[in-house]
Coordinates of C-alpha atoms in Angstrom, one line a residue:
M1 CA 85.0 128.8 125.2
T2 CA 85.1 129.7 121.5
A3 CA 85.6 127.2 118.8
R4 CA 89.0 128.7 118.0
R5 CA 90.2 128.3 121.6
R6 CA 88.9 124.7 121.8
Q7 CA 90.9 123.8 118.7
A8 CA 94.0 125.5 120.1
L9 CA 93.6 123.5 123.4
T10 CA 93.1 120.2 121.4
L11 CA 96.3 120.8 119.5
A12 CA 98.3 121.7 122.7
V13 CA 97.1 118.5 124.4
A14 CA 97.9 116.4 121.3
A15 CA 101.4 117.8 121.0
L16 CA 102.0 117.0 124.7
L17 CA 100.6 113.4 124.5
A18 CA 102.5 112.7 121.2
T19 CA 105.8 112.8 123.2
V20 CA 104.7 110.2 125.6
P21 CA 104.0 106.5 124.8
A22 CA 100.3 105.7 125.1
V23 CA 100.9 103.0 127.7
A24 CA 102.5 105.5 129.9
Q25 CA 99.6 107.9 129.7
F26 CA 97.0 105.4 130.9
A27 CA 96.9 102.2 132.8
V28 CA 95.4 100.0 130.1
P29 CA 94.2 96.5 131.1
E30 CA 95.9 93.6 129.3
I31 CA 93.5 91.3 127.4
R32 CA 94.5 87.6 127.5
F33 CA 94.5 86.1 124.0
E34 CA 95.5 83.1 121.9
S35 CA 96.8 83.1 118.3
V36 CA 97.0 80.6 115.5
D37 CA 98.0 80.6 111.9
P38 CA 94.7 80.1 110.1
L39 CA 95.8 79.7 106.4
K40 CA 96.5 76.5 104.5
F41 CA 98.3 77.2 101.2
P42 CA 99.0 75.0 98.2
E43 CA 102.7 74.2 97.8
N44 CA 103.2 76.7 94.9
I45 CA 101.5 79.7 96.5
H46 CA 103.2 81.9 99.1
L47 CA 102.1 84.9 101.2
G48 CA 104.0 88.2 101.0
E49 CA 103.2 91.3 103.0
A50 CA 99.6 90.8 104.3
A51 CA 98.3 94.3 103.6
G52 CA 94.6 93.5 103.7
V53 CA 92.5 90.8 105.5
A54 CA 88.7 90.6 105.6
T55 CA 85.9 88.0 106.1
N56 CA 82.4 87.7 104.6
S57 CA 79.1 86.6 106.3
R58 CA 79.9 82.9 105.5
G59 CA 83.2 83.1 107.2
D60 CA 85.3 83.0 104.1
L61 CA 88.6 84.9 104.5
F62 CA 90.2 87.2 101.9
V63 CA 93.8 88.3 101.9
Y64 CA 95.3 91.0 99.7
T65 CA 99.1 90.4 99.7
R66 CA 102.1 92.1 98.2
T67 CA 103.5 89.1 96.3
G68 CA 103.7 87.8 92.7
H69 CA 105.6 88.9 89.6
P70 CA 105.3 92.5 88.6
T71 CA 105.5 92.9 84.8
V72 CA 105.6 95.7 82.3
S73 CA 104.6 95.2 78.7
I74 CA 106.4 97.6 76.3
G75 CA 106.5 98.3 72.6
T76 CA 103.1 100.0 72.5
A77 CA 101.9 103.6 72.8
R78 CA 101.3 103.0 76.5
P79 CA 103.4 100.7 78.7
F80 CA 101.2 98.3 80.6
A81 CA 102.2 97.5 84.2
H82 CA 100.4 94.9 86.3
G83 CA 101.1 92.2 88.9
G84 CA 103.0 92.6 92.2
S85 CA 100.0 91.8 94.4
R86 CA 97.5 88.9 94.6
L87 CA 94.1 88.5 96.2
F88 CA 93.4 85.1 97.8
Q89 CA 90.2 83.5 99.1
F90 CA 90.1 80.8 101.9
D91 CA 87.1 79.0 103.4
R92 CA 86.3 79.3 107.1
S93 CA 88.6 76.4 107.9
G94 CA 91.5 78.2 106.3
K95 CA 91.7 76.0 103.2
F96 CA 92.7 77.8 100.0
V97 CA 89.8 78.3 97.6
R98 CA 91.0 80.4 94.7
E99 CA 92.8 83.5 93.5
I100 CA 90.6 86.5 92.5
G101 CA 91.5 89.0 89.8
K102 CA 94.7 87.2 88.6
D103 CA 96.7 89.6 86.4
S104 CA 94.2 92.3 86.9
Y105 CA 95.0 95.8 85.6
G106 CA 94.6 97.3 89.0
L107 CA 96.3 94.9 91.4
M108 CA 99.8 96.3 91.7
F109 CA 100.7 97.3 95.3
A110 CA 98.2 95.9 97.9
Q111 CA 96.9 98.3 100.5
Q112 CA 93.6 97.0 101.9
V113 CA 90.7 94.7 101.3
R114 CA 87.2 95.0 102.9
V115 CA 83.8 93.3 102.7
D116 CA 80.7 95.4 102.8
P117 CA 77.3 94.3 104.4
Q118 CA 76.2 92.8 101.1
D119 CA 79.3 90.6 100.9
N120 CA 80.8 92.6 98.1
L121 CA 84.6 92.7 98.1
W122 CA 86.4 96.0 97.9
V123 CA 90.1 96.1 97.1
V124 CA 92.3 99.2 97.7
D125 CA 95.5 99.4 95.7
Q126 CA 98.1 102.0 96.6
M127 CA 100.1 102.1 93.4
S128 CA 97.3 101.9 90.8
S129 CA 95.4 104.5 93.0
M130 CA 92.2 102.5 92.5
V131 CA 89.4 101.2 94.7
M132 CA 87.8 98.1 93.0
K133 CA 84.4 96.5 94.0
F134 CA 83.9 92.8 93.2
D135 CA 80.6 91.0 93.7
S136 CA 80.4 87.7 95.6
N137 CA 81.1 85.9 92.2
A138 CA 84.4 87.9 91.9
Q139 CA 83.2 90.0 89.0
V140 CA 84.1 93.7 88.9
Q141 CA 81.1 95.9 89.7
L142 CA 82.5 99.4 90.3
L143 CA 85.7 101.2 89.9
L144 CA 86.8 104.4 91.7
G145 CA 90.0 106.1 90.8
R146 CA 92.2 105.8 87.7
K147 CA 95.5 104.1 87.2
A148 CA 98.2 106.6 86.2
E149 CA 99.3 106.8 82.5
S150 CA 102.9 106.5 83.7
E151 CA 105.0 106.1 86.9
R152 CA 107.9 108.3 87.7
V153 CA 111.2 106.3 88.2
P154 CA 112.9 107.1 90.4
A155 CA 110.2 108.5 92.6
A156 CA 110.3 112.2 93.5
L157 CA 111.8 113.3 96.8
P158 CA 109.4 113.2 99.8
A159 CA 107.7 116.4 100.7
A160 CA 108.6 118.1 104.0
P161 CA 106.6 116.5 106.8
A162 CA 103.8 118.3 108.6
P163 CA 105.1 120.4 111.5
A164 CA 103.6 118.1 114.1
G165 CA 102.8 114.4 114.3
E166 CA 105.9 112.5 113.5
G167 CA 105.7 110.0 116.3
R168 CA 108.3 107.6 117.5
G169 CA 109.7 105.7 114.6
G170 CA 108.4 108.1 111.9
A171 CA 104.9 106.9 111.5
G172 CA 103.6 106.5 108.0
R173 CA 107.1 106.2 106.4
G174 CA 108.2 103.2 104.5
A175 CA 104.7 102.1 103.6
G176 CA 105.2 102.0 99.9
P177 CA 105.9 103.8 96.7
A178 CA 103.2 106.5 97.1
D179 CA 105.0 107.8 100.2
A180 CA 107.6 109.4 98.0
E181 CA 105.6 112.2 96.6
G182 CA 106.8 115.5 95.2
P183 CA 106.2 118.8 97.0
A184 CA 103.3 119.7 94.7
A185 CA 101.7 116.3 94.8
G186 CA 98.2 116.1 96.2
R187 CA 97.2 119.6 95.4
G188 CA 93.9 120.3 93.6
R189 CA 93.8 123.2 91.2
G190 CA 94.7 126.1 93.5
G191 CA 94.0 124.0 96.6
L192 CA 95.8 123.2 99.8
P193 CA 98.6 120.5 99.9
G194 CA 97.0 117.1 100.2
A195 CA 93.5 118.3 99.5
G196 CA 93.5 116.5 96.1
A197 CA 91.1 116.9 93.2
Q198 CA 87.4 117.1 94.0
S199 CA 86.8 113.8 92.2
D200 CA 87.8 110.1 92.4
L201 CA 91.3 110.8 91.3
F202 CA 93.3 109.4 94.2
Q203 CA 97.0 109.5 95.0
G204 CA 97.8 106.4 97.0
P205 CA 94.4 105.5 98.7
S206 CA 94.7 103.7 102.0
D207 CA 91.2 102.4 103.0
V208 CA 87.5 102.3 102.3
A209 CA 84.3 102.2 104.4
W210 CA 80.5 102.7 104.0
D211 CA 77.7 104.2 106.0
A212 CA 74.3 102.6 106.6
T213 CA 72.8 104.1 103.4
G214 CA 75.6 102.8 101.3
N215 CA 77.7 106.0 100.8
I216 CA 81.3 105.2 100.2
Y217 CA 84.2 106.9 102.0
V218 CA 87.8 106.5 100.8
A219 CA 90.8 107.5 102.8
D220 CA 93.1 109.0 100.2
G221 CA 96.1 108.9 102.5
F222 CA 99.6 108.4 101.0
G223 CA 99.8 111.0 98.2
N224 CA 96.9 113.1 99.4
A225 CA 95.6 113.8 102.9
R226 CA 91.9 113.7 102.6
I227 CA 88.7 111.7 102.9
A228 CA 86.6 111.4 99.7
K229 CA 82.9 110.7 99.9
F230 CA 80.8 109.1 97.1
D231 CA 77.1 108.0 96.9
K232 CA 76.3 104.3 96.7
N233 CA 76.6 104.5 92.9
G234 CA 80.1 105.9 93.0
K235 CA 79.2 109.5 92.2
F236 CA 81.5 112.0 93.9
V237 CA 79.9 113.9 96.7
K238 CA 82.6 115.8 98.5
S239 CA 86.0 115.5 100.2
W240 CA 87.6 117.1 103.3
G241 CA 91.0 117.4 104.7
S242 CA 94.5 118.7 103.7
R243 CA 98.0 118.1 105.0
G244 CA 98.7 119.4 108.5
A245 CA 98.1 118.9 112.2
A246 CA 95.0 121.0 112.9
P247 CA 91.6 119.4 113.6
G248 CA 90.3 118.2 110.2
Q249 CA 93.8 118.0 108.7
F250 CA 95.7 114.8 108.2
N251 CA 99.3 113.5 108.1
T252 CA 98.9 110.1 106.4
P253 CA 95.4 108.9 107.1
R254 CA 95.9 105.1 107.1
G255 CA 92.5 103.7 108.1
I256 CA 88.8 104.5 108.2
A257 CA 85.8 103.0 109.9
I258 CA 82.1 104.2 110.3
D259 CA 79.9 103.4 113.3
A260 CA 76.1 102.6 113.3
Q261 CA 75.3 106.3 113.9
G262 CA 77.3 107.4 110.8
L263 CA 80.3 108.9 112.6
V264 CA 83.6 108.5 110.6
Y265 CA 86.7 107.4 112.4
V266 CA 90.1 108.1 110.7
A267 CA 93.5 106.8 111.8
D268 CA 95.6 109.9 111.4
S269 CA 98.9 108.1 111.7
G270 CA 101.4 110.8 111.3
N271 CA 99.6 113.0 113.9
R272 CA 99.3 110.0 116.3
R273 CA 95.5 110.3 116.8
I274 CA 92.1 109.1 115.6
Q275 CA 89.9 111.9 114.4
V276 CA 86.1 111.6 114.5
F277 CA 83.8 113.4 112.0
D278 CA 80.1 113.4 111.1
A279 CA 79.1 112.2 107.6
D280 CA 79.6 115.7 106.2
G281 CA 83.2 115.9 107.4
T282 CA 82.5 118.2 110.4
F283 CA 85.2 117.5 113.1
K284 CA 83.8 116.1 116.3
T285 CA 86.6 115.0 118.5
A286 CA 90.0 113.3 118.5
F287 CA 91.4 110.3 120.5
L288 CA 94.9 111.1 121.5
N289 CA 95.8 108.0 123.5
V290 CA 96.3 105.5 120.7
G291 CA 100.0 105.7 119.7
T292 CA 100.4 105.5 116.0
P293 CA 97.1 104.2 114.6
A294 CA 97.1 102.4 111.2
A295 CA 94.5 99.6 111.0
L296 CA 91.0 100.3 112.3
C297 CA 88.0 98.0 112.8
L298 CA 84.6 98.5 114.4
T299 CA 82.7 95.6 115.8
P300 CA 79.1 95.0 114.8
G301 CA 76.1 94.8 117.3
P302 CA 74.3 97.3 119.5
R303 CA 77.4 98.1 121.6
Q304 CA 80.3 98.7 119.2
Y305 CA 84.0 98.8 120.0
L306 CA 86.9 100.1 118.0
Y307 CA 90.1 98.1 117.5
S308 CA 93.2 100.2 116.5
S309 CA 96.7 99.0 115.9
N310 CA 99.6 101.0 117.4
S311 CA 101.6 99.9 114.4
N312 CA 105.3 99.8 114.5
P313 CA 106.8 101.3 111.3
P314 CA 108.6 98.9 108.9
T315 CA 111.8 100.9 109.7
D316 CA 111.8 99.9 113.4
I317 CA 109.8 96.7 113.9
D318 CA 110.9 96.4 117.6
V319 CA 108.8 99.3 119.0
D320 CA 105.1 99.6 119.8
G321 CA 103.1 96.9 118.0
E322 CA 100.1 96.4 120.3
I323 CA 96.5 96.6 119.4
Y324 CA 94.0 98.7 121.5
K325 CA 90.3 98.2 122.1
L326 CA 88.4 101.4 122.7
D327 CA 84.8 102.3 123.3
L328 CA 83.3 104.9 121.0
N329 CA 84.0 107.7 123.5
G330 CA 87.7 107.0 123.1
K331 CA 88.2 105.2 126.4
L332 CA 90.9 102.5 126.2
V333 CA 89.1 99.2 127.3
G334 CA 92.2 97.0 126.9
R335 CA 95.2 96.1 124.8
F336 CA 97.0 93.0 123.6
G337 CA 100.2 92.0 121.9
K338 CA 103.5 93.7 121.4
A339 CA 106.2 94.2 118.7
G340 CA 108.0 91.1 117.6
K341 CA 108.3 88.2 115.2
L342 CA 106.9 85.3 117.2
V343 CA 103.3 84.1 117.5
K344 CA 101.2 86.6 119.6
E345 CA 103.6 89.4 118.5
F346 CA 103.0 91.9 115.7
G347 CA 105.1 93.4 112.9
S348 CA 103.5 96.5 111.3
V349 CA 99.8 95.6 111.5
N350 CA 98.0 97.0 108.4
A351 CA 94.6 95.2 108.7
I352 CA 92.2 94.0 111.3
D353 CA 89.0 92.1 110.7
C354 CA 86.6 92.1 113.7
R355 CA 83.3 90.6 112.5
S356 CA 83.2 89.0 115.9
E357 CA 84.2 91.1 118.9
N358 CA 86.5 88.4 120.4
E359 CA 87.7 86.7 117.3
L360 CA 89.9 88.8 115.0
Y361 CA 92.1 88.4 111.9
V362 CA 95.2 90.5 111.8
G363 CA 97.3 91.1 108.7
E364 CA 101.0 92.1 109.2
I365 CA 103.3 93.8 106.7
G366 CA 106.5 93.2 108.7
N367 CA 106.0 89.5 109.4
W368 CA 104.3 88.5 106.1
R369 CA 101.4 86.7 107.8
V370 CA 97.9 86.6 109.1
Q371 CA 97.1 85.7 112.7
K372 CA 93.7 84.5 114.0
I373 CA 93.3 86.1 117.4
T374 CA 90.9 84.8 120.1
L375 CA 90.4 87.2 122.9
H376 CA 89.6 86.3 126.5
P377 CA 88.5 89.7 128.1

């Protein structure tokens, strides 16, 4: 079979599966689990939408949340906007430790937070279009992206959606201000829609990951539709992807994770699939049985598993909601949870931390909370 025919077959199967809920396609075992609220806040601090959650090697917990007081300073040549999101640190018992980056230039609309193998903290902000690296002492070490000189108010009308991939509930909509892009947004000079500039100029980045040699991969997913790769020093290497439904194209890539062999997993939410690439962006395969993936997390250790949220959109919090556990061949090993507002239910999961295979932290946009999950497979 030729490569063209294989791609055509992949698309045909994806289109068929996208019309059927994932739980109806496969008999997926339910994983028993417990859930607790792990966070202890001071009286004057409150959690908003929990966009990002991550742990370091000591067990400290970091939460990047959409809360605070957005401000704009005017009367100068350049209005200065900041605030609107806050980055909190807790110890392993859940006790509040400190706020990091208070009033920082780049913390505007929280999207994700990750911790790399060296315990550096990486913050992804959707509105400032920046990825910020902090060391373990909370000092800024590296910046990717550039905050815009100005923001359009009101936002431009949304571009027409890709011809395939709008799953039940309109995956990828309602996630934040960068969703409302103009028809020309995301084009490089003479490039395809969503391909972006061949640089670290992002438009609504969504996630960040690293390979074993320290190369940095950024999912540039809300305004653009691409994966951007940088070396360990932040020098741009290449990017791949554009807006569409073909293999190697994306419709709102929300999450990214990299396994021990260097394969890159991308939550292609709008196309209801997880795409897998090598480190150079060559398409390898796609997992089509995952609903609408948003948050991804790969477990450590010699036998890795992938957790993927079938995230209900903020516009319809009562559908989907479960989290899947997959092996690296795409086989569904189990699932847990459902949509809802109670403990052990999920509302628009945007972040999963899985430093331990059976102990997870889950950040929810819809329910403004973090749950600590203990699985009993």
